[in-house]
PDB file of C-alpha atoms in Angstrom:
ATOM      1  CA  LYS A   1      11.284  11.820  12.520  1.00 67.00           C
ATOM      2  CA  ALA A   2       7.905  10.471  13.629  1.00 79.00           C
ATOM      3  CA  GLY A   3       6.157   8.140  11.200  1.00 92.00           C
ATOM      4  CA  VAL A   4       2.657   8.292   9.816  1.00 95.00           C
ATOM      5  CA  THR A   5       0.069   8.077  12.578  1.00 96.00           C
ATOM      6  CA  GLN A   6      -3.550   7.022  12.296  1.00 97.00           C
ATOM      7  CA  THR A   7      -6.330   7.322  14.811  1.00 97.00           C
ATOM      8  CA  PRO A   8      -8.185   5.477  16.042  1.00 97.00           C
ATOM      9  CA  ARG A   9      -6.458   2.131  15.590  1.00 96.00           C
ATOM     10  CA  TYR A  10      -9.640   0.112  16.096  1.00 96.00           C
ATOM     11  CA  LEU A  11     -13.253   1.041  15.654  1.00 96.00           C
ATOM     12  CA  ILE A  12     -16.538  -0.809  15.910  1.00 97.00           C
ATOM     13  CA  LYS A  13     -19.658   0.702  14.355  1.00 97.00           C
ATOM     14  CA  THR A  14     -23.098  -0.487  13.350  1.00 97.00           C
ATOM     15  CA  ARG A  15     -24.710  -0.393   9.933  1.00 97.00           C
ATOM     16  CA  GLY A  16     -26.039   3.012   8.984  1.00 97.00           C
ATOM     17  CA  GLN A  17     -23.657   4.955  11.187  1.00 97.00           C
ATOM     18  CA  GLN A  18     -20.891   7.171   9.887  1.00 97.00           C
ATOM     19  CA  VAL A  19     -17.225   7.175  10.803  1.00 98.00           C
ATOM     20  CA  THR A  20     -14.282   9.567  10.534  1.00 98.00           C
ATOM     21  CA  LEU A  21     -10.693   8.339  10.429  1.00 98.00           C
ATOM     22  CA  SER A  22      -7.657  10.544  10.859  1.00 98.00           C
ATOM     23  CA  CYS A  23      -4.165  10.450   9.402  1.00 98.00           C
ATOM     24  CA  SER A  24      -1.172  12.594  10.313  1.00 97.00           C
ATOM     25  CA  PRO A  25       1.584  12.398   7.702  1.00 95.00           C
ATOM     26  CA  ILE A  26       5.318  12.524   8.260  1.00 93.00           C
ATOM     27  CA  SER A  27       6.434  16.083   8.907  1.00 92.00           C
ATOM     28  CA  GLY A  28       7.095  17.810   5.590  1.00 88.00           C
ATOM     29  CA  HIS A  29       5.058  15.376   3.535  1.00 89.00           C
ATOM     30  CA  ARG A  30       2.240  17.082   1.685  1.00 89.00           C
ATOM     31  CA  SER A  31       0.627  14.176  -0.121  1.00 89.00           C
ATOM     32  CA  VAL A  32      -1.674  11.750   1.684  1.00 93.00           C
ATOM     33  CA  SER A  33      -3.248   8.688   0.071  1.00 94.00           C
ATOM     34  CA  TRP A  34      -5.901   6.433   1.537  1.00 97.00           C
ATOM     35  CA  TYR A  35      -6.305   2.697   0.867  1.00 96.00           C
ATOM     36  CA  GLN A  36      -8.804   0.051   1.858  1.00 97.00           C
ATOM     37  CA  GLN A  37      -7.711  -3.530   2.502  1.00 96.00           C
ATOM     38  CA  THR A  38     -10.195  -6.407   2.695  1.00 94.00           C
ATOM     39  CA  PRO A  39      -9.648 -10.176   2.479  1.00 89.00           C
ATOM     40  CA  GLY A  40     -11.786 -10.367  -0.654  1.00 87.00           C
ATOM     41  CA  GLN A  41     -10.594  -7.343  -2.641  1.00 90.00           C
ATOM     42  CA  GLY A  42      -7.095  -6.868  -1.291  1.00 91.00           C
ATOM     43  CA  LEU A  43      -5.634  -3.385  -1.254  1.00 95.00           C
ATOM     44  CA  GLN A  44      -7.522  -0.725  -3.188  1.00 95.00           C
ATOM     45  CA  PHE A  45      -6.852   2.965  -3.668  1.00 95.00           C
ATOM     46  CA  LEU A  46      -9.457   5.313  -2.233  1.00 96.00           C
ATOM     47  CA  PHE A  47      -8.135   8.830  -2.876  1.00 93.00           C
ATOM     48  CA  GLU A  48      -5.134  11.105  -2.676  1.00 92.00           C
ATOM     49  CA  TYR A  49      -4.903  14.613  -1.293  1.00 92.00           C
ATOM     50  CA  PHE A  50      -2.236  17.194  -1.936  1.00 89.00           C
ATOM     51  CA  SER A  51      -2.304  20.776  -0.689  1.00 87.00           C
ATOM     52  CA  GLU A  52      -5.860  20.386   0.564  1.00 92.00           C
ATOM     53  CA  THR A  53      -7.095  19.250  -2.862  1.00 91.00           C
ATOM     54  CA  GLN A  54      -8.211  15.819  -3.946  1.00 91.00           C
ATOM     55  CA  ARG A  55      -5.796  14.935  -6.729  1.00 87.00           C
ATOM     56  CA  ASN A  56      -6.869  11.397  -7.513  1.00 87.00           C
ATOM     57  CA  LYS A  57      -9.848   9.204  -6.723  1.00 91.00           C
ATOM     58  CA  GLY A  58     -10.459   5.459  -6.846  1.00 92.00           C
ATOM     59  CA  ASN A  59     -13.630   3.588  -7.729  1.00 92.00           C
ATOM     60  CA  PHE A  60     -15.551   3.901  -4.504  1.00 96.00           C
ATOM     61  CA  PRO A  61     -19.092   5.204  -3.957  1.00 96.00           C
ATOM     62  CA  GLY A  62     -19.743   8.750  -2.826  1.00 95.00           C
ATOM     63  CA  ARG A  63     -20.241   7.509   0.745  1.00 97.00           C
ATOM     64  CA  PHE A  64     -16.465   7.605   0.968  1.00 97.00           C
ATOM     65  CA  SER A  65     -15.069  11.098   1.206  1.00 96.00           C
ATOM     66  CA  GLY A  66     -12.024  12.830   2.539  1.00 97.00           C
ATOM     67  CA  ARG A  67     -10.340  16.107   3.132  1.00 97.00           C
ATOM     68  CA  GLN A  68      -6.944  17.517   3.933  1.00 97.00           C
ATOM     69  CA  PHE A  69      -6.135  20.401   6.222  1.00 96.00           C
ATOM     70  CA  SER A  70      -3.530  23.122   5.830  1.00 95.00           C
ATOM     71  CA  ASN A  71      -1.117  21.212   8.101  1.00 93.00           C
ATOM     72  CA  SER A  72      -1.407  18.213   5.703  1.00 93.00           C
ATOM     73  CA  ARG A  73      -3.362  16.098   8.192  1.00 97.00           C
ATOM     74  CA  SER A  74      -6.123  14.221   6.458  1.00 97.00           C
ATOM     75  CA  GLU A  75      -9.431  12.711   7.407  1.00 98.00           C
ATOM     76  CA  MET A  76     -11.632  10.260   5.600  1.00 98.00           C
ATOM     77  CA  ASN A  77     -15.307   9.807   6.248  1.00 98.00           C
ATOM     78  CA  VAL A  78     -17.607   6.921   5.457  1.00 97.00           C
ATOM     79  CA  SER A  79     -21.307   7.595   5.753  1.00 95.00           C
ATOM     80  CA  THR A  80     -24.157   5.101   5.989  1.00 96.00           C
ATOM     81  CA  LEU A  81     -21.860   2.247   6.868  1.00 97.00           C
ATOM     82  CA  GLU A  82     -22.417  -1.169   5.311  1.00 97.00           C
ATOM     83  CA  LEU A  83     -21.163  -4.544   6.485  1.00 96.00           C
ATOM     84  CA  GLY A  84     -18.824  -4.623   3.474  1.00 95.00           C
ATOM     85  CA  ASP A  85     -17.035  -1.517   4.714  1.00 97.00           C
ATOM     86  CA  SER A  86     -15.360  -3.611   7.390  1.00 97.00           C
ATOM     87  CA  ALA A  87     -11.707  -3.353   6.478  1.00 97.00           C
ATOM     88  CA  LEU A  88      -8.274  -2.109   7.364  1.00 96.00           C
ATOM     89  CA  TYR A  89      -7.961   1.506   6.242  1.00 97.00           C
ATOM     90  CA  LEU A  90      -4.408   2.602   5.570  1.00 96.00           C
ATOM     91  CA  CYS A  91      -3.055   6.000   4.825  1.00 96.00           C
ATOM     92  CA  ALA A  92       0.304   6.748   3.290  1.00 94.00           C
ATOM     93  CA  SER A  93       2.220   9.981   2.975  1.00 92.00           C
ATOM     94  CA  SER A  94       4.857  11.030   0.486  1.00 88.00           C
ATOM     95  CA  LEU A  95       6.899  13.987  -0.636  1.00 81.00           C
ATOM     96  CA  PRO A  96       5.329  14.857  -3.963  1.00 67.00           C
ATOM     97  CA  ARG A  97       7.733  15.700  -6.716  1.00 61.00           C
ATOM     98  CA  TRP A  98       6.804  16.083 -10.325  1.00 53.00           C
ATOM     99  CA  ASP A  99       9.894  14.696 -11.976  1.00 48.00           C
ATOM    100  CA  PHE A 100       9.859  11.193 -10.502  1.00 50.00           C
ATOM    101  CA  ASP A 101       7.674   8.882  -8.538  1.00 58.00           C
ATOM    102  CA  ASN A 102       7.429   9.023  -4.788  1.00 73.00           C
ATOM    103  CA  GLU A 103       8.002   6.429  -2.125  1.00 82.00           C
ATOM    104  CA  GLN A 104       4.993   6.127   0.117  1.00 87.00           C
ATOM    105  CA  PHE A 105       5.232   5.690   3.872  1.00 91.00           C
ATOM    106  CA  PHE A 106       2.327   3.827   5.400  1.00 94.00           C
ATOM    107  CA  GLY A 107       0.634   4.291   8.732  1.00 95.00           C
ATOM    108  CA  PRO A 108      -0.362   1.354  10.976  1.00 94.00           C
ATOM    109  CA  GLY A 109      -3.962   1.449   9.762  1.00 95.00           C
ATOM    110  CA  THR A 110      -7.383   1.718  11.352  1.00 96.00           C
ATOM    111  CA  ARG A 111      -9.285  -1.535  11.602  1.00 96.00           C
ATOM    112  CA  LEU A 112     -12.988  -0.812  11.160  1.00 97.00           C
ATOM    113  CA  THR A 113     -15.579  -3.420  12.020  1.00 97.00           C
ATOM    114  CA  VAL A 114     -19.181  -2.811  11.003  1.00 97.00           C
ATOM    115  CA  LEU A 115     -21.798  -4.880  12.835  1.00 96.00           C
TER     116      LEU A 115
ATOM    117  CA  LYS B   1      -7.330 -10.357 -15.409  1.00 64.00           C
ATOM    118  CA  ASN B   2      -5.702  -8.190 -12.737  1.00 82.00           C
ATOM    119  CA  GLU B   3      -3.375  -5.449 -13.879  1.00 91.00           C
ATOM    120  CA  VAL B   4      -0.771  -6.715 -11.404  1.00 95.00           C
ATOM    121  CA  GLU B   5      -0.209 -10.432 -10.975  1.00 96.00           C
ATOM    122  CA  GLN B   6       2.036 -12.021  -8.370  1.00 97.00           C
ATOM    123  CA  SER B   7       3.321 -15.548  -8.020  1.00 95.00           C
ATOM    124  CA  PRO B   8       3.354 -17.640  -6.026  1.00 97.00           C
ATOM    125  CA  GLN B   9       0.436 -16.782  -3.759  1.00 95.00           C
ATOM    126  CA  ASN B  10       1.930 -18.829  -0.936  1.00 97.00           C
ATOM    127  CA  LEU B  11       5.508 -19.840  -0.340  1.00 97.00           C
ATOM    128  CA  THR B  12       7.019 -21.935   2.415  1.00 97.00           C
ATOM    129  CA  ALA B  13      10.782 -22.138   2.762  1.00 97.00           C
ATOM    130  CA  GLN B  14      13.397 -23.437   5.145  1.00 97.00           C
ATOM    131  CA  GLU B  15      15.694 -21.003   6.876  1.00 97.00           C
ATOM    132  CA  GLY B  16      18.661 -20.172   4.666  1.00 97.00           C
ATOM    133  CA  GLU B  17      16.929 -20.808   1.346  1.00 97.00           C
ATOM    134  CA  PHE B  18      17.010 -18.363  -1.562  1.00 97.00           C
ATOM    135  CA  ILE B  19      13.535 -17.036  -2.292  1.00 97.00           C
ATOM    136  CA  THR B  20      12.072 -15.450  -5.410  1.00 98.00           C
ATOM    137  CA  ILE B  21       8.703 -13.739  -5.736  1.00 98.00           C
ATOM    138  CA  ASN B  22       7.551 -12.642  -9.159  1.00 98.00           C
ATOM    139  CA  CYS B  23       5.360  -9.783 -10.319  1.00 98.00           C
ATOM    140  CA  SER B  24       3.963  -9.134 -13.794  1.00 97.00           C
ATOM    141  CA  TYR B  25       1.974  -6.100 -14.830  1.00 96.00           C
ATOM    142  CA  SER B  26       0.006  -5.162 -17.898  1.00 94.00           C
ATOM    143  CA  VAL B  27      -0.052  -1.365 -17.793  1.00 88.00           C
ATOM    144  CA  GLY B  28       2.463   1.368 -18.449  1.00 88.00           C
ATOM    145  CA  ILE B  29       4.083   2.337 -15.210  1.00 89.00           C
ATOM    146  CA  SER B  30       6.198   5.117 -13.788  1.00 86.00           C
ATOM    147  CA  ALA B  31       7.467   2.961 -10.909  1.00 90.00           C
ATOM    148  CA  LEU B  32       7.067  -0.413  -9.254  1.00 93.00           C
ATOM    149  CA  HIS B  33       6.976  -0.851  -5.493  1.00 94.00           C
ATOM    150  CA  TRP B  34       7.686  -3.856  -3.312  1.00 97.00           C
ATOM    151  CA  LEU B  35       5.971  -3.704   0.073  1.00 96.00           C
ATOM    152  CA  GLN B  36       6.099  -5.921   3.142  1.00 97.00           C
ATOM    153  CA  GLN B  37       3.144  -6.433   5.448  1.00 95.00           C
ATOM    154  CA  HIS B  38       3.429  -8.170   8.801  1.00 90.00           C
ATOM    155  CA  PRO B  39       0.533  -9.622  10.801  1.00 85.00           C
ATOM    156  CA  GLY B  40      -1.289  -6.735  12.407  1.00 78.00           C
ATOM    157  CA  GLY B  41      -1.346  -4.784   9.188  1.00 77.00           C
ATOM    158  CA  GLY B  42       1.595  -2.395   9.102  1.00 87.00           C
ATOM    159  CA  ILE B  43       3.078  -1.965   5.613  1.00 93.00           C
ATOM    160  CA  VAL B  44       6.706  -1.136   4.970  1.00 93.00           C
ATOM    161  CA  SER B  45       8.037   0.030   1.638  1.00 92.00           C
ATOM    162  CA  LEU B  46      11.001  -2.154   0.656  1.00 94.00           C
ATOM    163  CA  PHE B  47      11.830  -0.855  -2.806  1.00 93.00           C
ATOM    164  CA  MET B  48      10.659   1.609  -5.389  1.00 91.00           C
ATOM    165  CA  LEU B  49      12.216   1.101  -8.800  1.00 90.00           C
ATOM    166  CA  SER B  50      11.698   2.092 -12.394  1.00 89.00           C
ATOM    167  CA  SER B  51      14.649   0.322 -13.991  1.00 90.00           C
ATOM    168  CA  GLY B  52      17.458  -2.113 -13.281  1.00 93.00           C
ATOM    169  CA  LYS B  53      18.159  -3.524  -9.867  1.00 95.00           C
ATOM    170  CA  LYS B  54      18.269  -2.426  -6.238  1.00 94.00           C
ATOM    171  CA  LYS B  55      19.779  -4.169  -3.227  1.00 95.00           C
ATOM    172  CA  HIS B  56      19.119  -3.644   0.431  1.00 93.00           C
ATOM    173  CA  GLY B  57      20.811  -6.069   2.786  1.00 95.00           C
ATOM    174  CA  ARG B  58      19.552  -9.552   1.904  1.00 97.00           C
ATOM    175  CA  LEU B  59      16.831  -8.202  -0.387  1.00 97.00           C
ATOM    176  CA  ILE B  60      17.262  -7.646  -4.104  1.00 97.00           C
ATOM    177  CA  ALA B  61      14.660  -6.272  -6.493  1.00 97.00           C
ATOM    178  CA  THR B  62      14.912  -6.299 -10.265  1.00 97.00           C
ATOM    179  CA  ILE B  63      12.696  -4.971 -12.986  1.00 96.00           C
ATOM    180  CA  ASN B  64      12.523  -5.571 -16.744  1.00 96.00           C
ATOM    181  CA  ILE B  65      10.475  -2.767 -18.244  1.00 93.00           C
ATOM    182  CA  GLN B  66      10.299  -4.359 -21.712  1.00 94.00           C
ATOM    183  CA  GLU B  67       8.915  -7.618 -20.320  1.00 95.00           C
ATOM    184  CA  LYS B  68       6.793  -5.847 -17.672  1.00 95.00           C
ATOM    185  CA  HIS B  69       8.163  -8.096 -14.981  1.00 97.00           C
ATOM    186  CA  SER B  70       9.813  -7.665 -11.612  1.00 98.00           C
ATOM    187  CA  SER B  71      11.290 -10.074  -9.100  1.00 98.00           C
ATOM    188  CA  LEU B  72      11.997  -9.798  -5.396  1.00 98.00           C
ATOM    189  CA  HIS B  73      14.759 -12.041  -4.104  1.00 98.00           C
ATOM    190  CA  ILE B  74      15.580 -12.827  -0.502  1.00 97.00           C
ATOM    191  CA  THR B  75      18.955 -14.411   0.115  1.00 96.00           C
ATOM    192  CA  ALA B  76      19.662 -16.519   3.223  1.00 95.00           C
ATOM    193  CA  SER B  77      16.025 -16.363   4.333  1.00 96.00           C
ATOM    194  CA  HIS B  78      15.202 -16.134   8.024  1.00 96.00           C
ATOM    195  CA  PRO B  79      12.002 -16.773   9.996  1.00 96.00           C
ATOM    196  CA  ARG B  80      11.704 -13.027  10.604  1.00 94.00           C
ATOM    197  CA  ASP B  81      11.232 -12.621   6.830  1.00 96.00           C
ATOM    198  CA  SER B  82       7.836 -14.322   7.202  1.00 96.00           C
ATOM    199  CA  ALA B  83       5.302 -11.773   5.991  1.00 97.00           C
ATOM    200  CA  VAL B  84       3.120 -10.888   3.035  1.00 97.00           C
ATOM    201  CA  TYR B  85       5.039  -9.328   0.155  1.00 98.00           C
ATOM    202  CA  ILE B  86       3.049  -7.066  -2.116  1.00 97.00           C
ATOM    203  CA  CYS B  87       3.923  -5.753  -5.537  1.00 97.00           C
ATOM    204  CA  ALA B  88       2.331  -2.442  -6.515  1.00 95.00           C
ATOM    205  CA  VAL B  89       2.650  -0.160  -9.519  1.00 93.00           C
ATOM    206  CA  SER B  90       2.222   3.539 -10.107  1.00 88.00           C
ATOM    207  CA  GLU B  91       0.586   3.814 -13.516  1.00 82.00           C
ATOM    208  CA  GLU B  92       1.974   6.383 -15.924  1.00 76.00           C
ATOM    209  CA  THR B  93      -1.284   8.280 -16.030  1.00 73.00           C
ATOM    210  CA  SER B  94      -2.267   7.994 -12.364  1.00 70.00           C
ATOM    211  CA  GLY B  95       0.401   9.855 -10.461  1.00 68.00           C
ATOM    212  CA  SER B  96       0.979   8.416  -7.022  1.00 74.00           C
ATOM    213  CA  ARG B  97      -2.086   6.143  -7.116  1.00 85.00           C
ATOM    214  CA  LEU B  98      -0.944   2.552  -6.472  1.00 90.00           C
ATOM    215  CA  THR B  99      -2.444  -0.588  -8.018  1.00 92.00           C
ATOM    216  CA  PHE B 100      -1.647  -3.684  -5.999  1.00 95.00           C
ATOM    217  CA  GLY B 101      -1.038  -7.340  -6.614  1.00 95.00           C
ATOM    218  CA  GLU B 102      -2.730  -9.881  -4.365  1.00 94.00           C
ATOM    219  CA  GLY B 103       0.373 -10.468  -2.299  1.00 95.00           C
ATOM    220  CA  THR B 104       2.573 -13.465  -1.569  1.00 97.00           C
ATOM    221  CA  GLN B 105       2.378 -15.042   1.867  1.00 96.00           C
ATOM    222  CA  LEU B 106       5.908 -16.145   2.777  1.00 97.00           C
ATOM    223  CA  THR B 107       6.570 -18.481   5.685  1.00 97.00           C
ATOM    224  CA  VAL B 108      10.158 -19.289   6.580  1.00 97.00           C
ATOM    225  CA  ASN B 109      10.551 -22.216   8.951  1.00 96.00           C
ATOM    226  CA  PRO B 110      13.556 -22.568  11.274  1.00 95.00           C
TER     227      PRO B 110
END
């Protein structure tokens, strides 16, 4: 079974631009979560999508948004980029079940550099 | 104070040594996760546990729900174990949202 894939793997943008990152979950997984990792803040939860609906959201400004398509693929968008948005963006997919917690499978990440 | 605290932050060991990384948390959880991150960024889930103990090869994870504490042990450590080990929790009220510790950088020297 193919793992979680993320595209692109590396991205360089300038301040003020916007960016869209893509995540394809493991086949059959319907939940996709997004995380930001920076040297200063570590790993932080951005949001989670399940069945095309945002189910959970972290403490990030509205410039960070996402969506999920009917095939469970997910995209996240960051508008009006700031230098502090430079980070590794990771997505993780899981099989959501309601009776116990779910192991998350991480993609390789997209490294975004904002100049 | 962070909701998830790990210790130590850095750990250097000689090949073959027994290693322990600790994780304490202050919130109610539905599960605790141990993750491994190699240089380059990829994260691998090692364990997900909500009680007791799990073993996978040379890795052992334990959790004490009453004390809100978990440990990750590596027996007979090897240089290929060098990585960052991250403890994360799923809070009872947050579904699959993970809250992370700061990670432990492990270096195993030959």
